[in-house]
Short mmCIF file of C-alpha atoms and ligand atoms in Angstrom, two decimals:
data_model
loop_
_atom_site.label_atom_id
_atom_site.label_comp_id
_atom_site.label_asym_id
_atom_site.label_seq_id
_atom_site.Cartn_x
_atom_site.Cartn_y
_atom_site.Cartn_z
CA UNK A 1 0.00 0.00 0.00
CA UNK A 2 1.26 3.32 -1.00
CA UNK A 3 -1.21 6.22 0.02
CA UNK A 4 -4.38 3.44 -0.27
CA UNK A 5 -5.51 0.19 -1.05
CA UNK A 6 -6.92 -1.15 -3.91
CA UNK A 7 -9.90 -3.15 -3.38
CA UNK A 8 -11.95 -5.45 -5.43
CA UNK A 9 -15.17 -7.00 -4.38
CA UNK A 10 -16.25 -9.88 -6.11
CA UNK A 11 -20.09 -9.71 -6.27
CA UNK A 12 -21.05 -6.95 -5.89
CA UNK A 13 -24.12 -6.98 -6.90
CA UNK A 14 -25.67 -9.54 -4.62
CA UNK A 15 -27.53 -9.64 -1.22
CA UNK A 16 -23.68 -10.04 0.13
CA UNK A 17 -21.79 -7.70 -2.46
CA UNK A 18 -23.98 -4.64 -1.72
CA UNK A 19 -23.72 -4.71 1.76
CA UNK A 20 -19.79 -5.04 1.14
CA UNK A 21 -19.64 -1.46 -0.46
CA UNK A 22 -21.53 -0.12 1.90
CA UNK A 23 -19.72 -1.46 4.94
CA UNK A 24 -16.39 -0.08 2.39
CA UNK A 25 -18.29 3.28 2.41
CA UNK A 26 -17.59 3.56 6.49
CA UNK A 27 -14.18 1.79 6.48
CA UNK A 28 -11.10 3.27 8.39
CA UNK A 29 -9.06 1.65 5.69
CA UNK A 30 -7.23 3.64 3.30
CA UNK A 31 -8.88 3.54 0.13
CA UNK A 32 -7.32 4.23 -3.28
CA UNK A 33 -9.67 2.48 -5.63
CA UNK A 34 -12.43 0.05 -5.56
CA UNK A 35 -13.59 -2.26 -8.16
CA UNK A 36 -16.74 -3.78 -8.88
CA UNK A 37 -16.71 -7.40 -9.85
CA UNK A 38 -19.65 -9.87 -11.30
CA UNK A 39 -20.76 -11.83 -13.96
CA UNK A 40 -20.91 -10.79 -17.17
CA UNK A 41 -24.62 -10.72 -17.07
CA UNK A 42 -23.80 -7.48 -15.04
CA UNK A 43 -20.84 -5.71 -16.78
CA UNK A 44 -21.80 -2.20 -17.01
CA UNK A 45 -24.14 -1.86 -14.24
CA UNK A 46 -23.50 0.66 -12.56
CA UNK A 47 -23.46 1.29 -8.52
CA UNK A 48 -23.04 3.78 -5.92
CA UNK A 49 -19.85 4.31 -4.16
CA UNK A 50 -19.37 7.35 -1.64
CA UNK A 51 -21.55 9.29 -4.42
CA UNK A 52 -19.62 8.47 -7.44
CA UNK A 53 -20.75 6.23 -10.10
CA UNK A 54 -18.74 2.74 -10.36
CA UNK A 55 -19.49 0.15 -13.52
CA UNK A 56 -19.46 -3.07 -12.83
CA UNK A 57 -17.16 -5.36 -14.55
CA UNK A 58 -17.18 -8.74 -15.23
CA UNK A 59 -14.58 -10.69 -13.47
CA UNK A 60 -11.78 -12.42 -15.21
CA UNK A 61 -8.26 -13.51 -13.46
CA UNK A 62 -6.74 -10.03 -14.88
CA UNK A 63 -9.48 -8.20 -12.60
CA UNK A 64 -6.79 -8.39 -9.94
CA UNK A 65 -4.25 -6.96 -11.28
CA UNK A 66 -2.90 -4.12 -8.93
CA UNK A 67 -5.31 -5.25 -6.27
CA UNK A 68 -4.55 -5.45 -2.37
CA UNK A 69 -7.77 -6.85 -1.16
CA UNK A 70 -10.47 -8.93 -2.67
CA UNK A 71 -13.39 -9.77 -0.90
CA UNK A 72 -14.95 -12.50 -2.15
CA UNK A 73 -19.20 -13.35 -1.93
CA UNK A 74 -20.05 -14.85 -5.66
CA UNK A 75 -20.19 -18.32 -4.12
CA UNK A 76 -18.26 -21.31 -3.83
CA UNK A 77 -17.33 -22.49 -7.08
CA UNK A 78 -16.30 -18.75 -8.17
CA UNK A 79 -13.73 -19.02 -4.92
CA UNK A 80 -12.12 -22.09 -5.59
CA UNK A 81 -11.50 -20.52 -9.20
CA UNK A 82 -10.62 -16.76 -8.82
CA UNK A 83 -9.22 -16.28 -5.23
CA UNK A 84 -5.95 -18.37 -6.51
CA UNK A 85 -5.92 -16.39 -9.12
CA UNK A 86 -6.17 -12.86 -7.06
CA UNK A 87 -3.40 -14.31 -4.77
CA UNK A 88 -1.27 -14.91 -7.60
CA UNK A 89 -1.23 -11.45 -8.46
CA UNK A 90 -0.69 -10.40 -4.55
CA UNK A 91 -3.99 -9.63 -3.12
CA UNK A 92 -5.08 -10.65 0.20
CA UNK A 93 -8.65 -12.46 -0.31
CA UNK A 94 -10.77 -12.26 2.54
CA UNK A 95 -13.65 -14.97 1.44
CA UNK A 96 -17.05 -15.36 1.95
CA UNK A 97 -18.06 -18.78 0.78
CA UNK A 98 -17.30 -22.13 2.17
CA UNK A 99 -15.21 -23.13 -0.03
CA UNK A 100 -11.64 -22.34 2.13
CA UNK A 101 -13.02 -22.65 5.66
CA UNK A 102 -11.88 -25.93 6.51
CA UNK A 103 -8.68 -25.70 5.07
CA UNK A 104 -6.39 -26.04 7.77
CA UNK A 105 -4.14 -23.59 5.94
CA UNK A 106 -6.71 -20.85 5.73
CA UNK A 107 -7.44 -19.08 8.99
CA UNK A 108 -11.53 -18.72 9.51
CA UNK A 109 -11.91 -15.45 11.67
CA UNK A 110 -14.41 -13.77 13.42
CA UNK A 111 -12.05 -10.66 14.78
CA UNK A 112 -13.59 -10.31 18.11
CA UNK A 113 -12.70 -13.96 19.06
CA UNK A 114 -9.32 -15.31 17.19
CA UNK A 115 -7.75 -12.40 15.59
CA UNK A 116 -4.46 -13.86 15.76
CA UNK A 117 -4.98 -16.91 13.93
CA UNK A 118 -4.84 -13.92 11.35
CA UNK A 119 -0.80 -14.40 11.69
CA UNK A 120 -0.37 -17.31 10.10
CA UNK A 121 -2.48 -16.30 6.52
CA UNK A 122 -0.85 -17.14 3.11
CA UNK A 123 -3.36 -14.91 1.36
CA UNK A 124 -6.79 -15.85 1.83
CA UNK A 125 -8.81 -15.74 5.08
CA UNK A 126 -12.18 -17.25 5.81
CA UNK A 127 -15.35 -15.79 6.93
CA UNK A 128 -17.23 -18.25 8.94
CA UNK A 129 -20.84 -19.06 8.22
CA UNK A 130 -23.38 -16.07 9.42
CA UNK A 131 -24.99 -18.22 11.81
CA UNK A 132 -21.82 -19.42 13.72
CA UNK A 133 -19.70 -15.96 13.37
CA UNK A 134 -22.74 -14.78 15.58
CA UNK A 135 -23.15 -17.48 18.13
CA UNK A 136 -19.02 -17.24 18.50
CA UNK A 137 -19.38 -13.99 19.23
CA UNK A 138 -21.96 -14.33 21.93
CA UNK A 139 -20.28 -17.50 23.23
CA UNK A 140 -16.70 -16.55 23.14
CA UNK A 141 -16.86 -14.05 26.18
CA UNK A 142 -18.38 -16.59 28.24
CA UNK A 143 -16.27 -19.41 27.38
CA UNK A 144 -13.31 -17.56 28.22
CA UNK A 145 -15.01 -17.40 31.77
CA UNK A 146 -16.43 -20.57 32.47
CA UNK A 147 -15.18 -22.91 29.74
CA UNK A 148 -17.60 -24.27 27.38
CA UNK A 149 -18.89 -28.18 27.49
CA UNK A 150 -21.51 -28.03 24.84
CA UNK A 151 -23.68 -26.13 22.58
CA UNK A 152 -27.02 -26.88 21.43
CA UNK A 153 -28.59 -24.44 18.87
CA UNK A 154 -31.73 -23.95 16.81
CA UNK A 155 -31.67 -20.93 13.99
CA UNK A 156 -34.07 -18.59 13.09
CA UNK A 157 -32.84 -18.11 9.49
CA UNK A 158 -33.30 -14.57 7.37
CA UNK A 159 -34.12 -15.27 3.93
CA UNK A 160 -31.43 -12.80 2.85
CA UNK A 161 -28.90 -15.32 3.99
CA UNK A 162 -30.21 -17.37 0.61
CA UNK A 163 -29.68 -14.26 -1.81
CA UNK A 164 -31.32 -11.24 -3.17
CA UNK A 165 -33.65 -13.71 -5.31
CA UNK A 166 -35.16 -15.58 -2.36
CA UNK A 167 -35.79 -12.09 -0.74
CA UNK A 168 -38.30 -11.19 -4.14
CA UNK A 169 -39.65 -14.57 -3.42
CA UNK A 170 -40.66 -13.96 -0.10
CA UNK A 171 -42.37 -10.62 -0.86
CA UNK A 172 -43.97 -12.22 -4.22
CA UNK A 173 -45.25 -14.84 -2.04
CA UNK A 174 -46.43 -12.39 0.90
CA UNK A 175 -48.10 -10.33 -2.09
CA UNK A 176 -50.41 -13.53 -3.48
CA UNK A 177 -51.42 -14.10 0.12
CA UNK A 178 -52.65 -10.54 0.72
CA UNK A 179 -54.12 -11.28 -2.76
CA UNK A 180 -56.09 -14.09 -1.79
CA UNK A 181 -54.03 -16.09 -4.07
CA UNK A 182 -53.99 -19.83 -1.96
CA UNK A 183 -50.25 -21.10 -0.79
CA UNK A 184 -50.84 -24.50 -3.58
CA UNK A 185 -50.56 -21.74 -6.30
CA UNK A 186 -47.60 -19.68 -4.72
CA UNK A 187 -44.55 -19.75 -7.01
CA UNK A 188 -41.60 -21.66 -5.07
CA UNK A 189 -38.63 -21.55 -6.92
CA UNK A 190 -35.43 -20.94 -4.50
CA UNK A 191 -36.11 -22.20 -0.80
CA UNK A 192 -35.23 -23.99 1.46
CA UNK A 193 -32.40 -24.62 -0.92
CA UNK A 194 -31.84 -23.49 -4.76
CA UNK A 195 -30.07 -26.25 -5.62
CA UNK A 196 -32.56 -28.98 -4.03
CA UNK A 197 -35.47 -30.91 -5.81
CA UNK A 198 -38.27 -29.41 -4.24
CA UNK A 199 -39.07 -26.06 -3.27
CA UNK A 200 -41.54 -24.99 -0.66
CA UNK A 201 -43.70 -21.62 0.78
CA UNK A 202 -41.46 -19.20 2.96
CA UNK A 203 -44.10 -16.18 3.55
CA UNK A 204 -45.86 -17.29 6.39
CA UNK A 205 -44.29 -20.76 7.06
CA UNK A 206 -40.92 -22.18 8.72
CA UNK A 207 -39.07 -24.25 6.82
CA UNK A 208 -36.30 -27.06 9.05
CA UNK A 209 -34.22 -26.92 5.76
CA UNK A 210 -31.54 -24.63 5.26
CA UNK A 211 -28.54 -25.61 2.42
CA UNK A 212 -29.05 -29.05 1.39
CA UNK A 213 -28.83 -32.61 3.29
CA UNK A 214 -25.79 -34.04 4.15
CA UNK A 215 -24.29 -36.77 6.49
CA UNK A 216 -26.72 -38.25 9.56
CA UNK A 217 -30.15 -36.19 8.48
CA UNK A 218 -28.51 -33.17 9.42
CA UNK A 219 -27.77 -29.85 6.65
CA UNK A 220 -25.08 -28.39 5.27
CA UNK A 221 -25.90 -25.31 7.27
CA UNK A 222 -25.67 -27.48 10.66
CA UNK A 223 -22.64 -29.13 9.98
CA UNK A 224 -21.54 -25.65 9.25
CA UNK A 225 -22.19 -24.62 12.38
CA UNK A 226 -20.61 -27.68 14.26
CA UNK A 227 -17.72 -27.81 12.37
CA UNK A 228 -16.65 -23.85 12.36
CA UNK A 229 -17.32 -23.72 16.19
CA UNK A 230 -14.68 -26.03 16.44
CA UNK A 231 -12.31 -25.03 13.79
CA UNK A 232 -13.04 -20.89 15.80
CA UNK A 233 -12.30 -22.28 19.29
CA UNK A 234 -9.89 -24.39 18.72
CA UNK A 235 -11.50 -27.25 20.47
CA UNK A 236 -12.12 -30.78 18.82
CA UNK A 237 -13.89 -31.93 21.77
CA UNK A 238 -16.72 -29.38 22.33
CA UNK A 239 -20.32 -30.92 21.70
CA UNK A 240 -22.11 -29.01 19.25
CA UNK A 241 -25.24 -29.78 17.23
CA UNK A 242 -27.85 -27.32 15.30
CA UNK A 243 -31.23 -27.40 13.92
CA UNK A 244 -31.62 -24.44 11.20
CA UNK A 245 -34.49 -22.97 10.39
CA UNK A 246 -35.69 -20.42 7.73
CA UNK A 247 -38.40 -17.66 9.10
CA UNK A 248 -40.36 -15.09 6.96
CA UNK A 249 -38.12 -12.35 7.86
CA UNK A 250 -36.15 -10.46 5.56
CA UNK A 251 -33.23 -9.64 7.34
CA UNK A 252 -31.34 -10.57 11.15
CA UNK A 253 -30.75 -14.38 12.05
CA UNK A 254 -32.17 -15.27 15.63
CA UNK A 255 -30.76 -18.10 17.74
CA UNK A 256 -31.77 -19.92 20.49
CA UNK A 257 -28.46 -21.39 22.22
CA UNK A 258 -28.32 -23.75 24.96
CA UNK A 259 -25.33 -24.01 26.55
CA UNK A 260 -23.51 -25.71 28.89
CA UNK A 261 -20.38 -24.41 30.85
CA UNK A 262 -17.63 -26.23 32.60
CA UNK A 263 -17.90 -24.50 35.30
CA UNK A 264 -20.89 -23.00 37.36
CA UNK A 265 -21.24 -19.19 36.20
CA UNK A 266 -24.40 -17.12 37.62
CA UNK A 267 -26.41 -15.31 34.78
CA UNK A 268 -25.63 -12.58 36.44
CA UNK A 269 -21.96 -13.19 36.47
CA UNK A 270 -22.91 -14.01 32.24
CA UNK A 271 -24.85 -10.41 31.79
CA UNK A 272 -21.71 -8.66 33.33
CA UNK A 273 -19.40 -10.56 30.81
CA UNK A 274 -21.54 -9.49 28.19
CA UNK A 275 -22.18 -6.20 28.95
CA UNK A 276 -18.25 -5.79 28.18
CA UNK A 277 -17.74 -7.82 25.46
CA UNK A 278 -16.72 -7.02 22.19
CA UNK A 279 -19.18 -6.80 19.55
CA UNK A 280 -21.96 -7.55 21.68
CA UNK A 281 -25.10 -5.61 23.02
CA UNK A 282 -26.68 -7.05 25.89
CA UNK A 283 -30.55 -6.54 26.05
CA UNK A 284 -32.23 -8.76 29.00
CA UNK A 285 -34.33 -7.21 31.27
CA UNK A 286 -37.55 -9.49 30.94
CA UNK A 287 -39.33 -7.38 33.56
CA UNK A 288 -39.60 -4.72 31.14
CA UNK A 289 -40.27 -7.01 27.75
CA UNK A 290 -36.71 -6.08 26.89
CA UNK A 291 -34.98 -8.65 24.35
CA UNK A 292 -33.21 -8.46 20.61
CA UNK A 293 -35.27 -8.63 17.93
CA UNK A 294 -34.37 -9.42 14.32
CA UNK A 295 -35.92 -6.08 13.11
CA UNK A 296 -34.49 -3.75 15.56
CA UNK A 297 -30.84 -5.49 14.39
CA UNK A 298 -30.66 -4.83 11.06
CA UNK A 299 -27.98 -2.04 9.53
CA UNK A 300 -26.25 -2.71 13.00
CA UNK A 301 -22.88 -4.21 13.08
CA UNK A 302 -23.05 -5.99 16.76
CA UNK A 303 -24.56 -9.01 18.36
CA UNK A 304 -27.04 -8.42 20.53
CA UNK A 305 -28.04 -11.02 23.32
CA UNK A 306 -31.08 -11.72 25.83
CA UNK A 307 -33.60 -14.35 27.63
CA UNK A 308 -30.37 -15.44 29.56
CA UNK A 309 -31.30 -17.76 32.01
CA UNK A 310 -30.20 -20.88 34.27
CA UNK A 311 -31.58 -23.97 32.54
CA UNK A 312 -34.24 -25.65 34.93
CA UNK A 313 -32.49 -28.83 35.38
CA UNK A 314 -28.87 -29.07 34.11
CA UNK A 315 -26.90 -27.12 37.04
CA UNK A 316 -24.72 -25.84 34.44
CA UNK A 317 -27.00 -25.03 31.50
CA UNK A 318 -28.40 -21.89 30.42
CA UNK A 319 -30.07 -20.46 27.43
CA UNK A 320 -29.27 -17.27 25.61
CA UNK A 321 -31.46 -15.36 22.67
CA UNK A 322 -28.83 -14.18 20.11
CA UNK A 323 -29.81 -11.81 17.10
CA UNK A 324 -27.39 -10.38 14.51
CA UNK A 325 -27.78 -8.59 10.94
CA UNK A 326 -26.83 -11.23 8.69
CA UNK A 327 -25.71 -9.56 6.11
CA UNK A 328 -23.39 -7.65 7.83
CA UNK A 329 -22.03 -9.06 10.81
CA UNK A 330 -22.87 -12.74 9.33
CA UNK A 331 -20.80 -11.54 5.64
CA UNK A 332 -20.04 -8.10 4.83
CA UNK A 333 -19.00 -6.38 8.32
CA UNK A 334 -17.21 -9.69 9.45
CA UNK A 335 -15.35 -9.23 6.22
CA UNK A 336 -14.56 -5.73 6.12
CA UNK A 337 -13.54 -5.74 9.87
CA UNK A 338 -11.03 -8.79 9.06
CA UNK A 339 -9.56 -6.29 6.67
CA UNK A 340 -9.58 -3.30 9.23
CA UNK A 341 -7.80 -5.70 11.27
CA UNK A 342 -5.03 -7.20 9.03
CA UNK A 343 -4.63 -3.31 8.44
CA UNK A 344 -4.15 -2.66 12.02
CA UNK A 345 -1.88 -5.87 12.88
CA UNK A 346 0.28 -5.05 9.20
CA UNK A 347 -0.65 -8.19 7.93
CA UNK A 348 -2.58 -6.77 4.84
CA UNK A 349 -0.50 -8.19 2.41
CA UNK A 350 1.14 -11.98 1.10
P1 LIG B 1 -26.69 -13.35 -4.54
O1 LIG B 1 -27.52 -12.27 -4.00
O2 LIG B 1 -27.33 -14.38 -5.40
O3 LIG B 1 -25.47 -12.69 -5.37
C1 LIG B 1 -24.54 -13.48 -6.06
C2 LIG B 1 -23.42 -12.58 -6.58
O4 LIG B 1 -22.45 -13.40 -7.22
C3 LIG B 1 -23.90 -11.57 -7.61
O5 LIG B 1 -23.14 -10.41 -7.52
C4 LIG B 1 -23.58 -12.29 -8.91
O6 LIG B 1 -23.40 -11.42 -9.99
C5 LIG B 1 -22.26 -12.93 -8.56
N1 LIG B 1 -21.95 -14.02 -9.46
C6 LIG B 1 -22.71 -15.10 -9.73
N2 LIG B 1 -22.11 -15.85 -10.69
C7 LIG B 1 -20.97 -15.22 -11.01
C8 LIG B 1 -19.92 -15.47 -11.92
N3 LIG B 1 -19.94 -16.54 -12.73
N4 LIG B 1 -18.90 -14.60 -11.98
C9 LIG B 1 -18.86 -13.51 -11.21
N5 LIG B 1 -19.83 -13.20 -10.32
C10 LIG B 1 -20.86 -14.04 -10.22
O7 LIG B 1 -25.97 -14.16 -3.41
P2 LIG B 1 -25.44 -13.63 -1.97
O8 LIG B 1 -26.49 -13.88 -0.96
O9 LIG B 1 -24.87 -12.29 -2.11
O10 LIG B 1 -24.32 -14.70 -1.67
C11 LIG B 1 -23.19 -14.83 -2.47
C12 LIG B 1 -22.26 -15.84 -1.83
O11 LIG B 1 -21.80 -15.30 -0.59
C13 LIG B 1 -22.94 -17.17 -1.46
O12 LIG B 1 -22.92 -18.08 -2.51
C14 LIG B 1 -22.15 -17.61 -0.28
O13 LIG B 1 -21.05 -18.37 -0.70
C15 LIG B 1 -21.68 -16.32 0.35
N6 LIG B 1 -22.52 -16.01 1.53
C16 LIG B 1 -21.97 -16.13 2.73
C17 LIG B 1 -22.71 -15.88 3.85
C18 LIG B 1 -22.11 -16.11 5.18
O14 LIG B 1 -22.75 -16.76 5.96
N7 LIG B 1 -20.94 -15.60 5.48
C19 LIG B 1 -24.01 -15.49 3.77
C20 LIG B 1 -24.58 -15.36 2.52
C21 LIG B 1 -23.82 -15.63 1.41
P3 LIG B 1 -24.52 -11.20 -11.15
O15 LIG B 1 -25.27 -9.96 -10.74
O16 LIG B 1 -23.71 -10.94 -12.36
O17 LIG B 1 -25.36 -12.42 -11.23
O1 LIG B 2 -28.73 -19.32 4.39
C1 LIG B 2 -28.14 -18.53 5.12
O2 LIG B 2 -28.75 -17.85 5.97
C2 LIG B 2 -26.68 -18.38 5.03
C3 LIG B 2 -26.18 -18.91 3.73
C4 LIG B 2 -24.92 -18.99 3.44
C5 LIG B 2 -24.47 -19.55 2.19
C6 LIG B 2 -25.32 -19.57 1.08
C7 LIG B 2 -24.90 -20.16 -0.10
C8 LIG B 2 -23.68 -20.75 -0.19
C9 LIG B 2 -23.20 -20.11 2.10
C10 LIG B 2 -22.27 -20.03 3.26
O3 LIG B 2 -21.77 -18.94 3.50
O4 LIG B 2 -22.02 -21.02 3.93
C11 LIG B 2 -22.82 -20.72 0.90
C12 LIG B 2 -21.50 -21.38 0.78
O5 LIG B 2 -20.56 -20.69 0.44
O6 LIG B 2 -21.41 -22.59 0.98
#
């Protein structure tokens, strides 16, 4: 970096991509140029950046030429091809899909909980799932005082976290019910999964399918979930296992998390952790109906937790209500503060 980096972002025009430039727009990273990456279905779109007018361009391996940072969110399969290809020419990729995560060479991050695995990077850096970066964020404070046994969560999934097209098919679908139109004649085309055989109704239903089926009945998204925790902590041994669910709502993932520590913490002892923690905004009081809520989340960049209490019969259980924007600290924020933070430790380059 001279006087600013050079930034690409590699779908930009998507549910993820959008909320990239915008988290860009309030970046304290020096910023020389950024460039607008998609498909060739939308070269020459244009987009907003800090009020100027950016085209989009369609992304080839010469895209990254002169690049410092790519942040990736055009899915898996563009990943595995082009983030290789922006390393090669000396970017740092910070990537959104799942295609890396696992890698034991590529650190997965969520800055408020394991910013130093950043140190050992070779050029591309994971962001975890959206459902795990905010239950690690939640979790992490609390492990750090009690330890941490075993996690058992259920999702309450944003249809954002499918894409931009499964947000029109919610609202097309909400439309032909406050048209009278009956559910049997409702258009399903993208959830619970895009890539499954059958699709099903989102606007007023809940759908125990998120990604597609994998191993032992349980989803992609759920082995997600156990297998980042683990990969984020550090720790083979913790018990995790998750039920994900997708809700009618367009943005901010909700989770109920059961917990168990190792040791016995008081949920007051868990509140005060909270309070401080990074990246999180506690909001239990039940005595005045005071608890996160997906809508009041979204645009935020924090984590905001509630409904902590002491489970009624495991002495060291208890059960937390944890609600994050998706979009950005699930993807875009989570991204854009890895890159902050690479900045800030000078490890924002190969
Ligand atoms: P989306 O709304 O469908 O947007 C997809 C983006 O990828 C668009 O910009 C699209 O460009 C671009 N794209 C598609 N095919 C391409 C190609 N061949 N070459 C270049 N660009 C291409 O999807 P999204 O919700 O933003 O998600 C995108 C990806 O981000 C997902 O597949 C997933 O891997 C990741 N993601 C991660 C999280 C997380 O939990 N951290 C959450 C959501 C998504 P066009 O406009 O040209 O089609
Ligand atoms: O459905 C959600 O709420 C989150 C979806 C994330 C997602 C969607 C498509 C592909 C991912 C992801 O980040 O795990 C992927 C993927 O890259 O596998």
């Amino acid at each position: 970096m001279s006087n600013g980096y050079n930034v690409a972002v590699v779908g930009a025009t998507g549910a993820v991509g959008t909320k990239m430039i915008q988290m860009l727009e309030q970046t304290t990273l020096p910023l020389k140029k950024v460039v607008l990456l998609a498909s060739k279905r939308s070269a020459g779109k244009t987009l907003q950046f800090k009020g100027e007018t950016l085209i989009v361009e369609e992304l080839v391996p010469e895209s990254f030429e002169g690049i410092d940072l790519a942040l990736f969110s055009a899915g898996g399969g563009i990943s595995a091809t082009f983030a290789p290809e922006a390393v090669k020419r000396g970017a740092v990729v910070v990537d959104n899909t799942s295609h890396f995560r696992m890698d034991p060479q590529v650190p997965l991050v969520v800055p408020e909980v394991n910013k130093e695995a950043l140190k050992k990077h070779k050029g591309i850096i994971a962001n975890p799932n959206c459902s795990t970066i905010q239950m690690m964020v939640a979790l992490e404070p609390i492990r750090q005082k009690a330890g941490l046994d075993r996690i058992i969560v259920s999702t309450y999934q944003a249809v954002s976290g499918a894409g931009a097209r499964a947000v029109e098919e919610l609202k097309r679908e909400a439309q032909d019910y406050l048209n009278g139109v009956p559910a049997s004649e409702w258009q399903a085309k993208i959830l619970p999964a895009g890539a499954d055989k059958k699709h099903y109704p989102i606007a007023f239903n809940a759908l125990p399918q998120i990604d597609k089926f994998a191993e032992d009945d349980y989803t992609f998204e759920e082995w997600k979930m156990v297998n980042e925790t683990k990969k984020i902590m550090e720790d083979a041994a913790i018990k995790v296992a998750a039920t994900c669910v997708r809700i009618p709502v367009a943005s901010g993932h909700s989770e109920s998390v059961y917990i168990e520590t190792k040791e016995k913490i008081s949920v007051q002892d868990v509140r005060e952790t909270l309070a401080s923690a990074p990246g999180v905004v506690l909001e239990d009081d039940p005595s005045q109906q005071v608890y996160p809520q997906a809508i009041e989340c979204v645009d935020q960049k924090e984590t905001f937790v509630g409904r902590i209490r002491k489970d009624l019969d495991i002495e060291n259980g208890l059960h937390l209500w944890v609600v994050s924007d998706n979009l950005l600290k699930g993807a875009a924020w989570n991204s854009v503060q890895i890159a902050e933070t690479l900045h800030e430790m000078d490890l924002l380059h190969i």
